[in-house]
Short mmCIF file of C-alpha atoms and ligand atoms in Angstrom, two decimals:
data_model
loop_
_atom_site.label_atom_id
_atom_site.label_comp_id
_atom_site.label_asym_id
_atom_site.label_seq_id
_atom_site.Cartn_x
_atom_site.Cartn_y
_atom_site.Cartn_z
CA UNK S 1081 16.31 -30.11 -22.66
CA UNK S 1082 12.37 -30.75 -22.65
CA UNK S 1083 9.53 -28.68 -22.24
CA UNK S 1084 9.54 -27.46 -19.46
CA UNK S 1085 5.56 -28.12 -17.95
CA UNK S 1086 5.93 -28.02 -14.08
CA UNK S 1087 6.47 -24.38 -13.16
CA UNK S 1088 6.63 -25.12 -9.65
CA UNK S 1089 10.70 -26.26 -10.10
CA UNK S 1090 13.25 -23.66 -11.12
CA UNK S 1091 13.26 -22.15 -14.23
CA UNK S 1092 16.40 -22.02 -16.75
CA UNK S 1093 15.27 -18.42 -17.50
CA UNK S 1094 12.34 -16.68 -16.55
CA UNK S 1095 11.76 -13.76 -18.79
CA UNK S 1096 8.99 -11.49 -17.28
CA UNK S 1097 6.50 -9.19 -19.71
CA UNK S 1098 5.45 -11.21 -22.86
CA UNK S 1099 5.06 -8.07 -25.21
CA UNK S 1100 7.27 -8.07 -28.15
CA UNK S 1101 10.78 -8.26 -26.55
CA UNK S 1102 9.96 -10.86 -24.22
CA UNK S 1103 7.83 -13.03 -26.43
CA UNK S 1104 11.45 -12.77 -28.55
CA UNK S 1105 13.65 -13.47 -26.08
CA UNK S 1106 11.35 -16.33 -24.78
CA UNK S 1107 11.03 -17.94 -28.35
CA UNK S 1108 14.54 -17.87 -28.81
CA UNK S 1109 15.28 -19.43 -25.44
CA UNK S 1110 13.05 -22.34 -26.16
CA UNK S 1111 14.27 -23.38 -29.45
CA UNK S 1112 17.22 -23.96 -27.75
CA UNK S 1113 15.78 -26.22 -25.77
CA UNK S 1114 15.97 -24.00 -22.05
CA UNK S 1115 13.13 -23.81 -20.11
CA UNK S 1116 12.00 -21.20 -19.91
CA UNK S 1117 8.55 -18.90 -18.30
CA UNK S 1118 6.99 -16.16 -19.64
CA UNK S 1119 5.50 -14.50 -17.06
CA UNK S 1120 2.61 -11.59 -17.88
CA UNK S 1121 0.08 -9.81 -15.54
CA UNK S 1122 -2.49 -9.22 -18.98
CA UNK S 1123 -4.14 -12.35 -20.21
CA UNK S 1124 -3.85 -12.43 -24.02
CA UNK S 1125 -5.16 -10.86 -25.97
CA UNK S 1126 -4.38 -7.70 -24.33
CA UNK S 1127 -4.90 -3.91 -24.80
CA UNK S 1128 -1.37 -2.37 -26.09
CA UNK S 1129 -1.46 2.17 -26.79
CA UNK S 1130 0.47 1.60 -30.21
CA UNK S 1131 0.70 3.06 -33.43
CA UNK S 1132 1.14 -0.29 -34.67
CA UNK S 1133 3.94 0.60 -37.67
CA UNK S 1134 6.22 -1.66 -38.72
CA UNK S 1135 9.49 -0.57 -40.68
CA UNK S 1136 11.44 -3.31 -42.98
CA UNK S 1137 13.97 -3.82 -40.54
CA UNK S 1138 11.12 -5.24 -38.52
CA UNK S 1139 10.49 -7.77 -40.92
CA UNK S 1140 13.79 -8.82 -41.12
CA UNK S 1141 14.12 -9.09 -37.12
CA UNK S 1142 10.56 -11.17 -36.99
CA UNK S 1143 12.22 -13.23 -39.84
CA UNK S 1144 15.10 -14.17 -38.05
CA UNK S 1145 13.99 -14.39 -34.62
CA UNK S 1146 10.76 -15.67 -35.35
CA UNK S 1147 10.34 -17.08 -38.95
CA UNK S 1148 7.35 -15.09 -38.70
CA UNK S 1149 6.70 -13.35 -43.02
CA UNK S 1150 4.80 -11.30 -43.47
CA UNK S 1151 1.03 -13.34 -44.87
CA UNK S 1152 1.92 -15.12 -41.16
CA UNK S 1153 0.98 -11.51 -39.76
CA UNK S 1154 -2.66 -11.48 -42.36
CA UNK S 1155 -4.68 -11.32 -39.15
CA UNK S 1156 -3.08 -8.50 -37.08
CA UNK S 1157 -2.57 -5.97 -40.67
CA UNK S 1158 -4.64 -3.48 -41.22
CA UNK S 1159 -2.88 -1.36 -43.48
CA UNK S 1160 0.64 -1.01 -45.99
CA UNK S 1161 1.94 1.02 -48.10
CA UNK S 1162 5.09 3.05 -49.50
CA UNK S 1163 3.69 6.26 -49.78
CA UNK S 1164 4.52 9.13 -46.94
CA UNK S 1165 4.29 12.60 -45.94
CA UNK S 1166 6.02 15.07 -43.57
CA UNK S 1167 4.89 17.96 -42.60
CA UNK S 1168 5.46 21.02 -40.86
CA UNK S 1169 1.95 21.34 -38.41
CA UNK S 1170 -0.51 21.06 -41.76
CA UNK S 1171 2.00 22.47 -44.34
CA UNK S 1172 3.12 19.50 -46.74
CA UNK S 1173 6.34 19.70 -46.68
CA UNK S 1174 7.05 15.96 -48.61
CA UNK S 1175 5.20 13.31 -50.17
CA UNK S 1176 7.38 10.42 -50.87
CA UNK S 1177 7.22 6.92 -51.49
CA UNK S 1178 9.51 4.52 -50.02
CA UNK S 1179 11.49 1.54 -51.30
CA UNK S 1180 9.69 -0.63 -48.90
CA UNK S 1181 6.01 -0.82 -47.52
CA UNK S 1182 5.37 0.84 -44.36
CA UNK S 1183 2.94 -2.27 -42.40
CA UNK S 1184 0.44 -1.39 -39.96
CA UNK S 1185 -0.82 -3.91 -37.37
CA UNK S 1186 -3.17 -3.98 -34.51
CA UNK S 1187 -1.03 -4.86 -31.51
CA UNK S 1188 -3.52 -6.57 -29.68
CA UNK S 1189 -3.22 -9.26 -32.70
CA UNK S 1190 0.20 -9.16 -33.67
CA UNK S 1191 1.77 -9.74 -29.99
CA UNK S 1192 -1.05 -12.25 -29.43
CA UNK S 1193 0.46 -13.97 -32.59
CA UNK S 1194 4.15 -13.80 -31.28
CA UNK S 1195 2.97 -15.34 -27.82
CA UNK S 1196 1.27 -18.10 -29.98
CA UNK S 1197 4.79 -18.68 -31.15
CA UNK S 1198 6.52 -18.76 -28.17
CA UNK S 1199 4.03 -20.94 -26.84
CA UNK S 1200 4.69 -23.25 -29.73
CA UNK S 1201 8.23 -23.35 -29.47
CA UNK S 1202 7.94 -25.03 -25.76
CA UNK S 1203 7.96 -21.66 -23.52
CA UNK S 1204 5.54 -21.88 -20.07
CA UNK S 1205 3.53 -19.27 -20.20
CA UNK S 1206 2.50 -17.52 -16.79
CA UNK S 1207 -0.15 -15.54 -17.63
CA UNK S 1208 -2.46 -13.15 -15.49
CA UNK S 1209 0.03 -12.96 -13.05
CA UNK S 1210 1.83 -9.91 -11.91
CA UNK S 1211 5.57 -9.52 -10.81
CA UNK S 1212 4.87 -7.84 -7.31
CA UNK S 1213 8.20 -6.86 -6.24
CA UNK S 1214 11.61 -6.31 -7.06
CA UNK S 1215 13.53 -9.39 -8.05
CA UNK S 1216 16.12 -10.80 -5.96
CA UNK S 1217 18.60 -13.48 -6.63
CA UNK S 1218 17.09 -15.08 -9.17
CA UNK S 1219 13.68 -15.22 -7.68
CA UNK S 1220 10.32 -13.15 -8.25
CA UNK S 1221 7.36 -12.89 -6.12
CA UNK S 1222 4.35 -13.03 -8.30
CA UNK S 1223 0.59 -12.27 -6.95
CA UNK S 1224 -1.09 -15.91 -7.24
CA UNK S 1225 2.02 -17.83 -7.34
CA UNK S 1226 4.25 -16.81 -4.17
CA UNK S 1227 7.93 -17.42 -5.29
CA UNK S 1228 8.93 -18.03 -8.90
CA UNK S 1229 12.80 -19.42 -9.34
CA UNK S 1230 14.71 -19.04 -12.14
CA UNK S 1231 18.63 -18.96 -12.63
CA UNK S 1232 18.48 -16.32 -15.29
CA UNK S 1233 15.65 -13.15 -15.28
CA UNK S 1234 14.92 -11.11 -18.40
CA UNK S 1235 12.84 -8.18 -17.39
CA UNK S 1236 10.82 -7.36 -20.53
CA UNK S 1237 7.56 -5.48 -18.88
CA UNK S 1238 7.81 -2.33 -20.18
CA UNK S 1239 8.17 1.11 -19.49
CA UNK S 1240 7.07 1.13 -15.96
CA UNK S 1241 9.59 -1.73 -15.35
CA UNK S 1242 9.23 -3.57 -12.12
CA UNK S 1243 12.22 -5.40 -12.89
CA UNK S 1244 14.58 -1.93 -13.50
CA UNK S 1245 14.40 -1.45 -9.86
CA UNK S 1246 16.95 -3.92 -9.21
CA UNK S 1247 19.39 -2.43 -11.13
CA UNK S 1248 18.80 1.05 -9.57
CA UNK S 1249 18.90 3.20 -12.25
CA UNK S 1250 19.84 6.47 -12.12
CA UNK S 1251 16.33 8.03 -11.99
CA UNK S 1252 16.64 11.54 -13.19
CA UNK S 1253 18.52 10.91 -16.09
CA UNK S 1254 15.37 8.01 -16.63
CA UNK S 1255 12.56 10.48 -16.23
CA UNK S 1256 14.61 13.44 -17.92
CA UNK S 1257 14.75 10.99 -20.98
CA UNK S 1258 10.88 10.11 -20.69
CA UNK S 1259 8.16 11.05 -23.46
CA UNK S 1260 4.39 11.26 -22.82
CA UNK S 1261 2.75 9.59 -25.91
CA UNK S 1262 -1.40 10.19 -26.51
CA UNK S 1263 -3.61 8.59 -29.26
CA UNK S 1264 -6.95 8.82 -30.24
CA UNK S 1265 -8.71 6.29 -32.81
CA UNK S 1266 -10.88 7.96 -34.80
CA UNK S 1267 -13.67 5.93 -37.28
CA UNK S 1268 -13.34 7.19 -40.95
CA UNK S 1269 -16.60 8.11 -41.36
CA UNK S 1270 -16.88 10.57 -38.50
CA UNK S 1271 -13.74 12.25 -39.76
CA UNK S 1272 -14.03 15.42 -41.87
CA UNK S 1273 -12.59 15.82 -45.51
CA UNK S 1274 -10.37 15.08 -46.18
CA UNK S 1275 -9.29 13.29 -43.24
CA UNK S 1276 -11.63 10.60 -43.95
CA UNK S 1277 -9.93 9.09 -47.42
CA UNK S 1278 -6.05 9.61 -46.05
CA UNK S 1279 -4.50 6.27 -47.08
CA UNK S 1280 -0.71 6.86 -46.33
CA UNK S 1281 0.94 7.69 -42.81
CA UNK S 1282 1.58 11.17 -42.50
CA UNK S 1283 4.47 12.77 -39.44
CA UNK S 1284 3.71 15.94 -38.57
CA UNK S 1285 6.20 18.45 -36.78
CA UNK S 1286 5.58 22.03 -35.23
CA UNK S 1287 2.78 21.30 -33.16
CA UNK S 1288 4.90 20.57 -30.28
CA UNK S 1289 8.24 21.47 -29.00
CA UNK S 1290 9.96 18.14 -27.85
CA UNK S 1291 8.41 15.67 -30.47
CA UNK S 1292 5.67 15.00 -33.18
CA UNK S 1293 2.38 14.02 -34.11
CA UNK S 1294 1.93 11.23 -36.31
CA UNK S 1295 -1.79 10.13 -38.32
CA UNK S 1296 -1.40 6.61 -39.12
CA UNK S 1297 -4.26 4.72 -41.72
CA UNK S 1298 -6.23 1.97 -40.91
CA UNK S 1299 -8.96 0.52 -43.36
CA UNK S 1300 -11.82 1.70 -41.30
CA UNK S 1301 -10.22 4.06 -38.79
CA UNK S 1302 -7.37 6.39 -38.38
CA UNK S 1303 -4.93 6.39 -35.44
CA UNK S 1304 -4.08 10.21 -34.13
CA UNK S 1305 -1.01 10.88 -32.18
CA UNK S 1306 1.13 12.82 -30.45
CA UNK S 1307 4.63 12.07 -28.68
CA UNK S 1308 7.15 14.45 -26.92
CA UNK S 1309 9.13 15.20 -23.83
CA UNK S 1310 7.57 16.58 -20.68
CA UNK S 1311 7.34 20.57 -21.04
CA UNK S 1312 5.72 23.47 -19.90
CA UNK S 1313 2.98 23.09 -22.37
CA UNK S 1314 1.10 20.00 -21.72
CA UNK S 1315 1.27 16.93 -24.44
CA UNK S 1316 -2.65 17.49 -24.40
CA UNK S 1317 -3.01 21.12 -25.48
CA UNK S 1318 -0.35 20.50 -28.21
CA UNK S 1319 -2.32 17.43 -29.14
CA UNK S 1320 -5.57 19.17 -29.13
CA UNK S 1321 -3.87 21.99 -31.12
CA UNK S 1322 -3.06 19.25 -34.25
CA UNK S 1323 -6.86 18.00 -33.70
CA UNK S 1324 -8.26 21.46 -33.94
CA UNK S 1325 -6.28 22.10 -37.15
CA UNK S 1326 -7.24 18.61 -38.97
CA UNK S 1327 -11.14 19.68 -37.81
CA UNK S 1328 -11.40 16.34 -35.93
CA UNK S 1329 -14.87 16.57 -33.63
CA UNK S 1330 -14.77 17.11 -30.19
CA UNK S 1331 -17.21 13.81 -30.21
CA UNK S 1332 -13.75 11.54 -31.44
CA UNK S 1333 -11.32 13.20 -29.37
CA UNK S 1334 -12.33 10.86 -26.24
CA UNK S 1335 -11.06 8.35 -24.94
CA UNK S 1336 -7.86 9.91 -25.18
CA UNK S 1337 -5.03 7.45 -24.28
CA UNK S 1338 -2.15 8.27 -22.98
CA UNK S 1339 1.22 6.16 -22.29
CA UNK S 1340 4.61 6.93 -21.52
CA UNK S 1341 7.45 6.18 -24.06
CA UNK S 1342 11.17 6.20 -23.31
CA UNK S 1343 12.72 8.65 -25.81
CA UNK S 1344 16.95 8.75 -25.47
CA UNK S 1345 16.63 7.48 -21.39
CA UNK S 1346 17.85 3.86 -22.36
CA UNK S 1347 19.75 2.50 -19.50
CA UNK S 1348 23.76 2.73 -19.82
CA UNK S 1349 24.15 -0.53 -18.33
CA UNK S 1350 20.79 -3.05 -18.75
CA UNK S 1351 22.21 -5.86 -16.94
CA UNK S 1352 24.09 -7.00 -14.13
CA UNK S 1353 24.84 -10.49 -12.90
CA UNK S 1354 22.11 -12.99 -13.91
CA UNK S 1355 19.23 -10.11 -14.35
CA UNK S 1356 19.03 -8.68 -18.26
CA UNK S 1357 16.60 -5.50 -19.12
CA UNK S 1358 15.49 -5.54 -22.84
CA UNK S 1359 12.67 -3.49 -24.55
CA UNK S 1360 11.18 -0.20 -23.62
CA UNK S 1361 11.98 -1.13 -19.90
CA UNK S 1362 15.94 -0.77 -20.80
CA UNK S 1363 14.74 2.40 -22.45
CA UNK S 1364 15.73 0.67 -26.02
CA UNK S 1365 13.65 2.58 -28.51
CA UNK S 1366 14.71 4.74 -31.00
CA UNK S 1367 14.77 9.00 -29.57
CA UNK S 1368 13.24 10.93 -33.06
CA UNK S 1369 10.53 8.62 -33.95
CA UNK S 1370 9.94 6.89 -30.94
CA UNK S 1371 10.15 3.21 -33.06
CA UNK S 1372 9.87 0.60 -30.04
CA UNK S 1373 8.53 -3.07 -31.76
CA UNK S 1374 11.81 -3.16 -33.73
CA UNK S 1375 14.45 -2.44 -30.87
CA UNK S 1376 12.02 -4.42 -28.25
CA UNK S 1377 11.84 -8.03 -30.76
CA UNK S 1378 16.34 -7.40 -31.36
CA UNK S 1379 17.17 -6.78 -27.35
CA UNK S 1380 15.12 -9.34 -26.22
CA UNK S 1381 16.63 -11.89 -29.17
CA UNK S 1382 20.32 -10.21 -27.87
CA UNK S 1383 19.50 -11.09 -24.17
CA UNK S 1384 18.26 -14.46 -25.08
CA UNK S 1385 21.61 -15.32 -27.05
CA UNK S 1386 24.00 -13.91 -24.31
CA UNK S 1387 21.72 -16.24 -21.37
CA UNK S 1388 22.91 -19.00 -23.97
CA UNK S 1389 26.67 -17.68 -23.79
CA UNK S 1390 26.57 -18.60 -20.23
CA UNK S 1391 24.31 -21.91 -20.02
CA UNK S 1392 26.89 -23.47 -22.75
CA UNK S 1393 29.88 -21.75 -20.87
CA UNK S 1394 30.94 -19.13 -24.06
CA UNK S 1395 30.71 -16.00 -21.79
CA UNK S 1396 29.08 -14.10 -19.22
CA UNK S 1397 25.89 -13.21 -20.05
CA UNK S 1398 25.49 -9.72 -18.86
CA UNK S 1399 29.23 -8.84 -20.37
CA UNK S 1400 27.62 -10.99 -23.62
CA UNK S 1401 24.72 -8.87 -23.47
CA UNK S 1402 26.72 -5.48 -23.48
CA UNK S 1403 28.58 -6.44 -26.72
CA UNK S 1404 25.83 -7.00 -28.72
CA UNK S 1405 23.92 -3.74 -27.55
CA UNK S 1406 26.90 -2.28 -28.56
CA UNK S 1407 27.54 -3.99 -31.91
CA UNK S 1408 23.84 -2.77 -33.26
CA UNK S 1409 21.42 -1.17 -31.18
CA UNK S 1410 23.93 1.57 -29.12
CA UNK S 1411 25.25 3.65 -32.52
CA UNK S 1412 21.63 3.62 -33.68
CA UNK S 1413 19.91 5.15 -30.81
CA UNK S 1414 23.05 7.59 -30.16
CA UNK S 1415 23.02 8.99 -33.58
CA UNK S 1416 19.10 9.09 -33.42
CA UNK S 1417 19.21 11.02 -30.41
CA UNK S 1418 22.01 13.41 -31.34
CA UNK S 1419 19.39 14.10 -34.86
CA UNK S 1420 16.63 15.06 -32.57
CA UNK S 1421 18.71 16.95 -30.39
CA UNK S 1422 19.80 19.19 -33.16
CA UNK S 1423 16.74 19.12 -35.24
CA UNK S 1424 13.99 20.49 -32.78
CA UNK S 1425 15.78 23.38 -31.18
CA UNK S 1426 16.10 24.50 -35.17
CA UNK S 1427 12.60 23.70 -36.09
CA UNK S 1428 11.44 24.74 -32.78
CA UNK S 1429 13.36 28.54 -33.49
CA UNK S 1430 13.18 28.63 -37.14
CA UNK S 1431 9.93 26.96 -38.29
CA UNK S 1432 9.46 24.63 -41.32
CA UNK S 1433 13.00 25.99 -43.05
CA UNK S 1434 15.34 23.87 -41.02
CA UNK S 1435 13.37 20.96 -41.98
CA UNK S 1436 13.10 21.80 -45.57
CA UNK S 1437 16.53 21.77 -45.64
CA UNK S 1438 17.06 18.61 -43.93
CA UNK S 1439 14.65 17.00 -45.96
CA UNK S 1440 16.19 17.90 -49.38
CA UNK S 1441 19.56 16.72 -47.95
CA UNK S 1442 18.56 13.51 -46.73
CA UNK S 1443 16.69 12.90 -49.69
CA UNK S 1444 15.13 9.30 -50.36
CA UNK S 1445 17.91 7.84 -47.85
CA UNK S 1446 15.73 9.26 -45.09
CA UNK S 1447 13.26 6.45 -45.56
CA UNK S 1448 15.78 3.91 -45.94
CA UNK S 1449 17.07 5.05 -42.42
CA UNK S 1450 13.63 4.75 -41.05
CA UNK S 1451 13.23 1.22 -42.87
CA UNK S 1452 17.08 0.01 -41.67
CA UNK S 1453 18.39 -0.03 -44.29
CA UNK S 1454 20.78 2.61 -44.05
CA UNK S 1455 21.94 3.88 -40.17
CA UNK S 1456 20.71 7.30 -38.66
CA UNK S 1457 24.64 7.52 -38.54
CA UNK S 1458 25.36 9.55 -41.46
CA UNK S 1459 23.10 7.20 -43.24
CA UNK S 1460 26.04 4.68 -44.06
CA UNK S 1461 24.85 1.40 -45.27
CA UNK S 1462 23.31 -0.79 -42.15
CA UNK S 1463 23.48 -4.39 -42.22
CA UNK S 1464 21.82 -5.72 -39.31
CA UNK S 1465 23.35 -8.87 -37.46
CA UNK S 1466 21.04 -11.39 -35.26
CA UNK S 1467 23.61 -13.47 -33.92
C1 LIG H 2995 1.25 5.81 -28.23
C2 LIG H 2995 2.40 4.93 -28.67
C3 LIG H 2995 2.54 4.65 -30.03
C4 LIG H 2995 3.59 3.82 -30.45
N1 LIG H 2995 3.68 3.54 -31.80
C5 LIG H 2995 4.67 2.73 -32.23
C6 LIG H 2995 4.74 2.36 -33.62
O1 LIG H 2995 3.91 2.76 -34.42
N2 LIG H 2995 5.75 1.53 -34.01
C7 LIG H 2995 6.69 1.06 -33.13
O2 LIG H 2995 7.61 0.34 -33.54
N3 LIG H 2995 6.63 1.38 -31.80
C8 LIG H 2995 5.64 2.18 -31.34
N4 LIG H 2995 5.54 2.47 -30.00
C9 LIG H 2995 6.52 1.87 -29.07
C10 LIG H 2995 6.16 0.41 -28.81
O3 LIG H 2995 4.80 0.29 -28.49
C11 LIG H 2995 7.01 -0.15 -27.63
O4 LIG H 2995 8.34 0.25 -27.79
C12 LIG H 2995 6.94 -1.68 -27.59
O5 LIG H 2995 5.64 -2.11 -27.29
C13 LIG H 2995 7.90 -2.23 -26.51
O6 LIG H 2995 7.73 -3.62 -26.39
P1 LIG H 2995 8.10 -4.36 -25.00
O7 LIG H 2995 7.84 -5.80 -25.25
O8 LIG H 2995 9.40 -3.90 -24.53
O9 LIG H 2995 7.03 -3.79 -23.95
P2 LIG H 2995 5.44 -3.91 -23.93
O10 LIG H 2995 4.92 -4.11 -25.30
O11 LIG H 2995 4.95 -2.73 -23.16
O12 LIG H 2995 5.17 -5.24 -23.10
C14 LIG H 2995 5.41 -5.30 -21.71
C15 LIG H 2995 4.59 -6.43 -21.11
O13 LIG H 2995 4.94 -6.54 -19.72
C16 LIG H 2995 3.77 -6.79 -18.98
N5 LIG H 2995 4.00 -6.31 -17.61
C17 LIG H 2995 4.20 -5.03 -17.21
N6 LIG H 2995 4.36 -4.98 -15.87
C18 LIG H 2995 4.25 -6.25 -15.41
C19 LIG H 2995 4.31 -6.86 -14.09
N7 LIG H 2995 4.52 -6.12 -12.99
N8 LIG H 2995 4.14 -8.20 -13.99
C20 LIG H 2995 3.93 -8.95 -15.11
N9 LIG H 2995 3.85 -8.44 -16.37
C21 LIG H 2995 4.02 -7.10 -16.52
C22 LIG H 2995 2.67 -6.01 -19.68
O14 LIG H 2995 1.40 -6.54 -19.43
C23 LIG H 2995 3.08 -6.17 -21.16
O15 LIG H 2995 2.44 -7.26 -21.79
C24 LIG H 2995 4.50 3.28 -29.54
C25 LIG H 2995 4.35 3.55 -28.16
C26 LIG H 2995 3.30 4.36 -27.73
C27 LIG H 2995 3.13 4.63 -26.25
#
């Protein structure tokens, strides 16, 4: 099929959101030759609230999907390296170093470089233009463009998913299942010592109840978060808590951002019909870390392949779509959430011994788990399938 350049006709596919997960599902679309829209309210490049760390199983997924290596990403990397530490609030509890690099990006310039991409590979893209209501039979109404018709929709836009309405989602177990995450970016030279010459990502537990604080290394600034589960005590006071400990001035602690993150709330059933959810607004990031980029590039590459089940008559797509949720992504973010489920209420009762513990057992595989390269399923062996 050609490129498609008159978005005024129908659509193959229209996938809506052009973060990571629809920029995937987009660019795999168009290779194939569908046409295809990518629809986005945000002109790029945008503003995204992200830590910005890439494991090696992200690599391999960008690979695949994308051919996108590592140098391709020179412009969006600000930092890598093996080294880690965990700790419990400021206690060190491990320093390790990992088989593979930890990469950090700026998001703004990495999903700028994965819309470039799709671009290049023949998607439309629909930018500045916001999906204003629900989507209905294969139609969305957009705010400059009336009507938008497509026979397929993948709703990729996020957390606060227009698109999820139409599937109707049970919405307690959705908000039960939904973390507040906060950051602050803090330059190194207003940062006490020694703050200031940290060089490796560090996790920190303990300072909150339902989730963890992370300090991730740039070369000239440091990112400052915290993640966790609604709860008595707000996400702020825990965050401040971690600040106050690290010494961080009351000067860097604004603006604070603050976005929601869906941590174990992914949707049972993320399509129906001719309308696939992929990415953080199917809830499809992983429960203990909160790692999105990975699960957001593979479920929007999934619900691009299963759309091609149907257009070349292999299989329904939504039934298509299920499988291969099932195959790869399902067992990981079950196991991950059972991990936090029991880990927290431990560390939450016990302090730093629980984790200790858990830490000696798990050993190096720990990081492999984080990288993919073993499963958070009794860290077996993983082998990742794109197909
Ligand atoms: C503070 C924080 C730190 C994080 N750190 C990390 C990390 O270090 N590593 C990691 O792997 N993950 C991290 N994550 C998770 C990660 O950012 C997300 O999982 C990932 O961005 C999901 O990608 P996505 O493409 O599904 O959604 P998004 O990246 O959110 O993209 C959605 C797109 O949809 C568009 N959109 C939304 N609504 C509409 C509409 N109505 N009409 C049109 N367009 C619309 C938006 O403009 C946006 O471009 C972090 C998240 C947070 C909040």
């Amino acid at each position: 099929m050609s490129q498609h350049a008159d978005h005024a006709e129908p659509f193959d596919v229209l996938v809506v959101g052009a973060g990571p997960c629809g920029c995937a599902a987009a660019l795999t679309l168009a290779r194939s030759g569908v046409r295809v829209g990518l629809l986005d309210r945000a002109r790029f490049p945008r503003p995204k609230l992200c830590g910005g760390l890439l494991t090696f199983k992200t690599f391999l997924a960008l690979e695949h999907i994308a051919a996108i290596r590592e140098p391709d990403l020179e412009q969006a990397v600000t930092a890598r390296t093996a080294n880690y530490h965990l700790y419990y609030q400021d206690r060190l509890l491990r320093s390790g170093r990992a088989s593979r690099p930890f990469v950090l990006v700026r998001r703004e310039r990495f999903d700028a470089l994965l819309l470039q991409r799709a671009r290049d590979a023949g998607a439309v893209q629909l930018l500045g233009r916001a999906l204003e209501c629900t989507p209905a039979k294969g139609e969305v109404a957009t705010a400059e463009h009336g009507l938008l018709r497509a026979r397929f929709l993948i709703g990729a836009d996020g957390v606060n998913s227009r698109m999820r309405r139409a599937l109707r989602p049970d919405k307690v177990r959705w908000h039960a299942g939904l973390a507040d995450a906060v950051e602050i970016r803090a330059p190194r030279e207003a940062l006490p010592e020694p703050l200031r010459h940290r060089q490796e990502p560090s996790l920190h537990a303990g300072f909150n109840r339902t989730g963890y604080g992370w300090i991730f290394p740039n070369q000239d600034d440091l990112v400052l978060g915290m993640c966790g589960l609604r709860e008595a005590r707000s996400l702020h006071s825990s965050f401040f808590g971690m600040l106050d400990r690290f010494q961080v001035p009351e000067s860097l602690r604004r603006p604070l951002r603050g976005h929601p993150l869906p941590y174990g709330n992914w949707l049972p059933r993320p399509g129906r019909g001719a309308l696939l959810l992929a990415g953080d607004a199917a809830g499809i990031v992983e429960p203990t870390l909160g790692e999105g980029i990975f699960y957001a590039l593979t479920s929007g590459h999934f619900a691009a392949l299963s759309v091609l089940d149907e257009l070349q008559g292999r299989a329904m797509a939504d039934c298509a779509y299920m499988q291969r949720l099932a195959r790869d992504i399902r067992p990981e973010l079950r196991a991950s959430h059972a991990l936090r489920r029991c880990l927290l209420p431990l560390v939450n009762r016990f302090g730093q011994a629980p984790l200790d513990l858990f830490l000696k057992l798990g050993g190096t595989a720990l990081a492999q788990m984080v990288h993919g390269e073993r499963s958070y399923w009794l860290l077996r062996r993983k082998h990742w399938r794109w197909d």
